[in-house]
Short mmCIF file of C-alpha atoms in Angstrom, two decimals:
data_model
loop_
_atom_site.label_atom_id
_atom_site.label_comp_id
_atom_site.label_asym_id
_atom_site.label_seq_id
_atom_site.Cartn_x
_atom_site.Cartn_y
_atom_site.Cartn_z
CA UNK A 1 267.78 136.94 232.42
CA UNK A 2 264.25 136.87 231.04
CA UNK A 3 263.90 137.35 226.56
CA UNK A 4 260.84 137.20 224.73
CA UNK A 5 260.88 136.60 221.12
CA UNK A 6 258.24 136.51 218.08
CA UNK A 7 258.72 134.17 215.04
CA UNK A 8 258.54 135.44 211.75
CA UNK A 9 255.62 137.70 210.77
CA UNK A 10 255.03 138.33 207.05
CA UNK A 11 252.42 140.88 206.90
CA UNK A 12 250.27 139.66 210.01
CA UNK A 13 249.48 142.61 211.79
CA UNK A 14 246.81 141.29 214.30
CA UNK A 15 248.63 137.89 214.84
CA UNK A 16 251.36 140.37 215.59
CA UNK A 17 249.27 142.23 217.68
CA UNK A 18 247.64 139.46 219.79
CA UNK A 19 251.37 137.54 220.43
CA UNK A 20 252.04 141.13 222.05
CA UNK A 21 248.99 140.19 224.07
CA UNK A 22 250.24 137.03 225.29
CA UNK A 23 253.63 138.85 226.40
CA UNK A 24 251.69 141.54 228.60
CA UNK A 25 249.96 138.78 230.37
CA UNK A 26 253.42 137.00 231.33
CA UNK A 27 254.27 140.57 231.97
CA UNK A 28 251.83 140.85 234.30
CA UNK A 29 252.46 137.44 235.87
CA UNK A 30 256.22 138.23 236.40
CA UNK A 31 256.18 141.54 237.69
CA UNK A 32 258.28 142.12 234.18
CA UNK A 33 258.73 145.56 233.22
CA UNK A 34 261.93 145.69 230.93
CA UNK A 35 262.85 142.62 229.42
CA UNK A 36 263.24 142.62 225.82
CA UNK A 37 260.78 141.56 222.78
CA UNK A 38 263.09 140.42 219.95
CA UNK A 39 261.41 139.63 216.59
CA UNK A 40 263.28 137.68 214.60
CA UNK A 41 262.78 139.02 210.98
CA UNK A 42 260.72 138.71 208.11
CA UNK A 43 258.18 141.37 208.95
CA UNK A 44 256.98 141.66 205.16
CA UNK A 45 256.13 139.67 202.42
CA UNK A 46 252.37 137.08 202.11
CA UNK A 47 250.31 138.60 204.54
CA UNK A 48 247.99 141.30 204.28
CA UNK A 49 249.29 144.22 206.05
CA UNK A 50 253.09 144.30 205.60
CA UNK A 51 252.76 147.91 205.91
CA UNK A 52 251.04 147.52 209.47
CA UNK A 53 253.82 145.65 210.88
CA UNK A 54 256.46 147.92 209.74
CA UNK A 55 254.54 151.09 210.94
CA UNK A 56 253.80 149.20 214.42
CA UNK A 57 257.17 147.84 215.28
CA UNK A 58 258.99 151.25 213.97
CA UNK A 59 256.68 153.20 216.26
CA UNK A 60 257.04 151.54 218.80
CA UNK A 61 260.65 151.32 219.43
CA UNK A 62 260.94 155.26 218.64
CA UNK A 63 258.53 155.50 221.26
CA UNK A 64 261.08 153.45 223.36
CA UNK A 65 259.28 149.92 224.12
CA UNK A 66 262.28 147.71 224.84
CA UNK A 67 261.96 145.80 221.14
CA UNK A 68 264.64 144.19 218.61
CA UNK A 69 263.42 144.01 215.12
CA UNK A 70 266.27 141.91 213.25
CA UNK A 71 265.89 141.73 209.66
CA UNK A 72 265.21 138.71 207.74
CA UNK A 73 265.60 137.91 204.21
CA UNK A 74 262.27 139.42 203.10
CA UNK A 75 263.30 142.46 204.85
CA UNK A 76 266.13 142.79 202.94
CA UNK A 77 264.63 142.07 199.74
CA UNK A 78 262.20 144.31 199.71
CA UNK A 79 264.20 147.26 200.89
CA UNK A 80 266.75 146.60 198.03
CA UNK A 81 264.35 146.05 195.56
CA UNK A 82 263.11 149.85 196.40
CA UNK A 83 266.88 150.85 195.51
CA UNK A 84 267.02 149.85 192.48
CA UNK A 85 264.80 148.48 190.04
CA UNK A 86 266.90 145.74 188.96
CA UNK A 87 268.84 145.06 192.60
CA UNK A 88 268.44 141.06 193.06
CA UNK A 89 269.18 139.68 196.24
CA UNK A 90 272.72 137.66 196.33
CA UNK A 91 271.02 134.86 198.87
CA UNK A 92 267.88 134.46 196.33
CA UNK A 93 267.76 132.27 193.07
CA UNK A 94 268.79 133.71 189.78
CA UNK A 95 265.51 132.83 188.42
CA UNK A 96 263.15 134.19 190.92
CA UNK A 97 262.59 137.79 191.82
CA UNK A 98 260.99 140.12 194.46
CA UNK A 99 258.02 139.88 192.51
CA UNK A 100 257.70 136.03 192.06
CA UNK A 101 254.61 134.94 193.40
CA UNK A 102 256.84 132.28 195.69
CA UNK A 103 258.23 135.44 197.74
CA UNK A 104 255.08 137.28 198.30
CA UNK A 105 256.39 141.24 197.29
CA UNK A 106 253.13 141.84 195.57
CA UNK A 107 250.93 141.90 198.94
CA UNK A 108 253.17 144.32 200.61
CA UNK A 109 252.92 146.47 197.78
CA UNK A 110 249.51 146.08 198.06
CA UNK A 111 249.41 147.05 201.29
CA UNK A 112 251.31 150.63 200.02
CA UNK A 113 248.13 150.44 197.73
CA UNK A 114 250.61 149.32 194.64
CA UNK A 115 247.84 147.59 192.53
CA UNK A 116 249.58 143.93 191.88
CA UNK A 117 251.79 143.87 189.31
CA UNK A 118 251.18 140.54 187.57
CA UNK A 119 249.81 141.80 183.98
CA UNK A 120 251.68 145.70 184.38
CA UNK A 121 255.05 146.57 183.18
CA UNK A 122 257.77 146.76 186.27
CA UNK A 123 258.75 149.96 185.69
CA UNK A 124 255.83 152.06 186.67
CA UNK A 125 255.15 149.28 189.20
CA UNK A 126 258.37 150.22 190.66
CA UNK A 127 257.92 153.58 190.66
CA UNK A 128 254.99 153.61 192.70
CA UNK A 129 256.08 151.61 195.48
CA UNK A 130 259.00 153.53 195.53
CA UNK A 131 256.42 156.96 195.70
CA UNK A 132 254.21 154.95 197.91
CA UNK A 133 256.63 153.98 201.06
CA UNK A 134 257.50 155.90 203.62
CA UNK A 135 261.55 157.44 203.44
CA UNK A 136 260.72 156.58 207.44
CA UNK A 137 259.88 152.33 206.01
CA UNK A 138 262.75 152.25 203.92
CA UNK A 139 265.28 153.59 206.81
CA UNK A 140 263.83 151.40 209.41
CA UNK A 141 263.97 148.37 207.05
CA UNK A 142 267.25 149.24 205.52
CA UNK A 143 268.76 149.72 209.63
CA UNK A 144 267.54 146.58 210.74
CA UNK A 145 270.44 144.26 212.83
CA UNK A 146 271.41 141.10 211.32
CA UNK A 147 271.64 140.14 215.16
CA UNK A 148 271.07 140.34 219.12
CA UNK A 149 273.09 138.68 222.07
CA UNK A 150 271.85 138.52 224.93
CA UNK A 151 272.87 136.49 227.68
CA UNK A 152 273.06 132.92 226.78
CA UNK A 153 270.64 133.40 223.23
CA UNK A 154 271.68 134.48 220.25
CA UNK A 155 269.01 135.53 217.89
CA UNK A 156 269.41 136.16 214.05
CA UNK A 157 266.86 135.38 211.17
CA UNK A 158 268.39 131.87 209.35
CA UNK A 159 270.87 131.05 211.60
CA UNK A 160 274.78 131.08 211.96
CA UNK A 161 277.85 130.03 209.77
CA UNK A 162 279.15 126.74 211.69
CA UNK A 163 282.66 127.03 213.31
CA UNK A 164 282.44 131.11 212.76
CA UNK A 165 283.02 133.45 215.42
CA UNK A 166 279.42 136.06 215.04
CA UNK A 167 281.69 139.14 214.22
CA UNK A 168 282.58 137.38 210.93
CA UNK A 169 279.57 136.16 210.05
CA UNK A 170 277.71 137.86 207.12
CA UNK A 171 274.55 139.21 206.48
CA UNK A 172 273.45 136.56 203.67
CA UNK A 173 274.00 133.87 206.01
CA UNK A 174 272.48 135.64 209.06
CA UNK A 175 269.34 136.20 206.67
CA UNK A 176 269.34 133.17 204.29
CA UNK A 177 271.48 130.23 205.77
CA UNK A 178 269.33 126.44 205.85
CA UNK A 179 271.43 123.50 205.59
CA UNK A 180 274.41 123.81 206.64
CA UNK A 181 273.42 125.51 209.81
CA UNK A 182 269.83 122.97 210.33
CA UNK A 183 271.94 120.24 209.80
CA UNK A 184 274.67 120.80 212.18
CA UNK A 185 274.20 119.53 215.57
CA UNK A 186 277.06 120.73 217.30
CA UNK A 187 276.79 123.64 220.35
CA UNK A 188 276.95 126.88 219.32
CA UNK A 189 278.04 128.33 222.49
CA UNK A 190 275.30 130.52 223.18
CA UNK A 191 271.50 128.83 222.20
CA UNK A 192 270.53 130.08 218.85
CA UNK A 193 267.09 131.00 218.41
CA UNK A 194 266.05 132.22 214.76
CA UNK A 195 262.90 131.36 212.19
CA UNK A 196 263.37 131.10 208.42
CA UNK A 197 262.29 127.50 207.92
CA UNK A 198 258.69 127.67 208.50
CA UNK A 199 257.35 124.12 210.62
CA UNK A 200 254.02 123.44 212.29
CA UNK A 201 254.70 124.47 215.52
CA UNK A 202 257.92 125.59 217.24
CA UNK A 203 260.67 123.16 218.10
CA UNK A 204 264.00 122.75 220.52
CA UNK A 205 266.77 120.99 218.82
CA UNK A 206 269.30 121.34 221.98
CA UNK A 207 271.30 124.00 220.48
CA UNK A 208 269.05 126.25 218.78
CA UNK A 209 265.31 126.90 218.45
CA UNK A 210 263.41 127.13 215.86
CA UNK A 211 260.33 129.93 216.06
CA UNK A 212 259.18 130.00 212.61
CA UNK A 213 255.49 128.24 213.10
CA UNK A 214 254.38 129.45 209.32
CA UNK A 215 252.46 132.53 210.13
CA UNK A 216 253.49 133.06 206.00
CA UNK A 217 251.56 130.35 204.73
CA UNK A 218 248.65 130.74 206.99
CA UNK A 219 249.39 128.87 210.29
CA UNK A 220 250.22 130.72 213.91
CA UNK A 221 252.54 133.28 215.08
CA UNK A 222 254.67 131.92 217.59
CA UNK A 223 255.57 133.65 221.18
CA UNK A 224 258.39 132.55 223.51
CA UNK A 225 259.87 133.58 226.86
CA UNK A 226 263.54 132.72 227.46
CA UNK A 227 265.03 132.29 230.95
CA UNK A 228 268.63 131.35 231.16
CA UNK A 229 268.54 128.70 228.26
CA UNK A 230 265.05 127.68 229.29
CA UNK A 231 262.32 128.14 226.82
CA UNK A 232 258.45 128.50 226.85
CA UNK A 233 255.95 128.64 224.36
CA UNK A 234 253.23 131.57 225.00
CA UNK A 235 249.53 130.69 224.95
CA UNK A 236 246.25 132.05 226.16
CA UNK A 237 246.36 129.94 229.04
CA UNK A 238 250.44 130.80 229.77
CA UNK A 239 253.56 128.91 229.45
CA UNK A 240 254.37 125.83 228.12
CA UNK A 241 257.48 123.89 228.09
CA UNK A 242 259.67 123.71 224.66
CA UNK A 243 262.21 121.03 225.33
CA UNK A 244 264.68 119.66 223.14
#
């Protein structure tokens, strides 16, 4: 049972774009018409085009391409931060906000064309991105799963609760879970695959995988194929191994 998956995007349109690429080439190497793309959250928030990724991956699946979009914790922020103009996110720090500069909400305003907000009040700031995005954006974002099983992978955003079965898990730890998951090296059952934590490059821990290679902060977007609970990095020249 063959699974692609895409790390976490944040705004990158043509790194999105271009780890597509490098799935229609194994595509084309396998003979692979149908297996899924999963992408594993955080399609908004530091990156230029936020808008871009939500318009490409919401097209595309109503078009019917065999993608997952899960949502990630910048996914949810910024769709409940267009509810209400004092919603605050229960996984986030009391002192931070949508807005801080550490979560990146003013560049996918900006890419609504919502000037920055840094020296405006947040009122009419809010309601312009609230003019400015799509009823279309805000369902897509606001539908997005908190998870995909398939076969022997899980995906989610974060990660899982330790010790909890997946239909009790909840959608702040799906989205926003670190330690307590990172830490814990015990077998999940299925291989959990996720992002969240941005690294350098991808890594295999044995019982999960971590795609997250910091396409945020300026560094790649990572591509994998899945087969069984065998895992390969995607490159321009093909596969490459990710062992544990």
């Amino acid at each position: 049972m063959r699974t692609y998956a895409i790390g976490d995007i944040h705004g990158q349109l043509a790194l999105l774009q271009q780890a597509h690429d490098r799935i229609a080439r194994d595509r084309i190497a396998t003979g692979d018409t149908v297996a899924p793309v999963v992408h594993v959250g955080d399609l908004v928030d530091r990156g230029p085009d936020s808008r871009g990724v939500v318009e490409y991956l919401r097209s595309g699946i109503a078009q019917g391409r065999p993608w997952v979009a899960l949502k990630g914790n910048h996914d949810r922020m910024f769709a409940g931060y267009l509810s209400a103009i004092d919603w605050h996110d229960p996984g986030l720090r009391l002192d931070l906000s949508y807005l801080n500069p550490r979560i990146g909400g003013a560049a996918t305003l900006a890419s609504y064309g919502v000037r920055a907000p840094a020296d405006r009040p947040l009122a009419p700031v809010w309601a312009e991105a609230v003019a400015a995005v799509p009823a279309l954006h805000r369902s897509f974002l606001e539908g997005l799963p908190g998870s995909h099983h398939r076969g022997e992978v899980l995906f989610v955003h974060a990660g899982i609760r330790p010790g909890v079965g997946l239909a009790e898990q909840t959608e702040t730890d799906l989205v926003w879970i670190r330690k307590d998951f990172l830490d814990d090296p015990r077998d999940h059952g299925a291989l959990v695959v996720h992002g969240h934590t941005a690294l350098d490059a991808p890594r295999h821990y044995g019982n999960r995988v971590n795609i997250d290679s910091s396409a945020g902060y300026g560094g790649p977007l990572t591509a994998i194929v899945i087969e069984g609970r065998d895992v390969w990095v995607l490159g321009d020249q093909g596969r490459t191994p990710l062992r544990p």
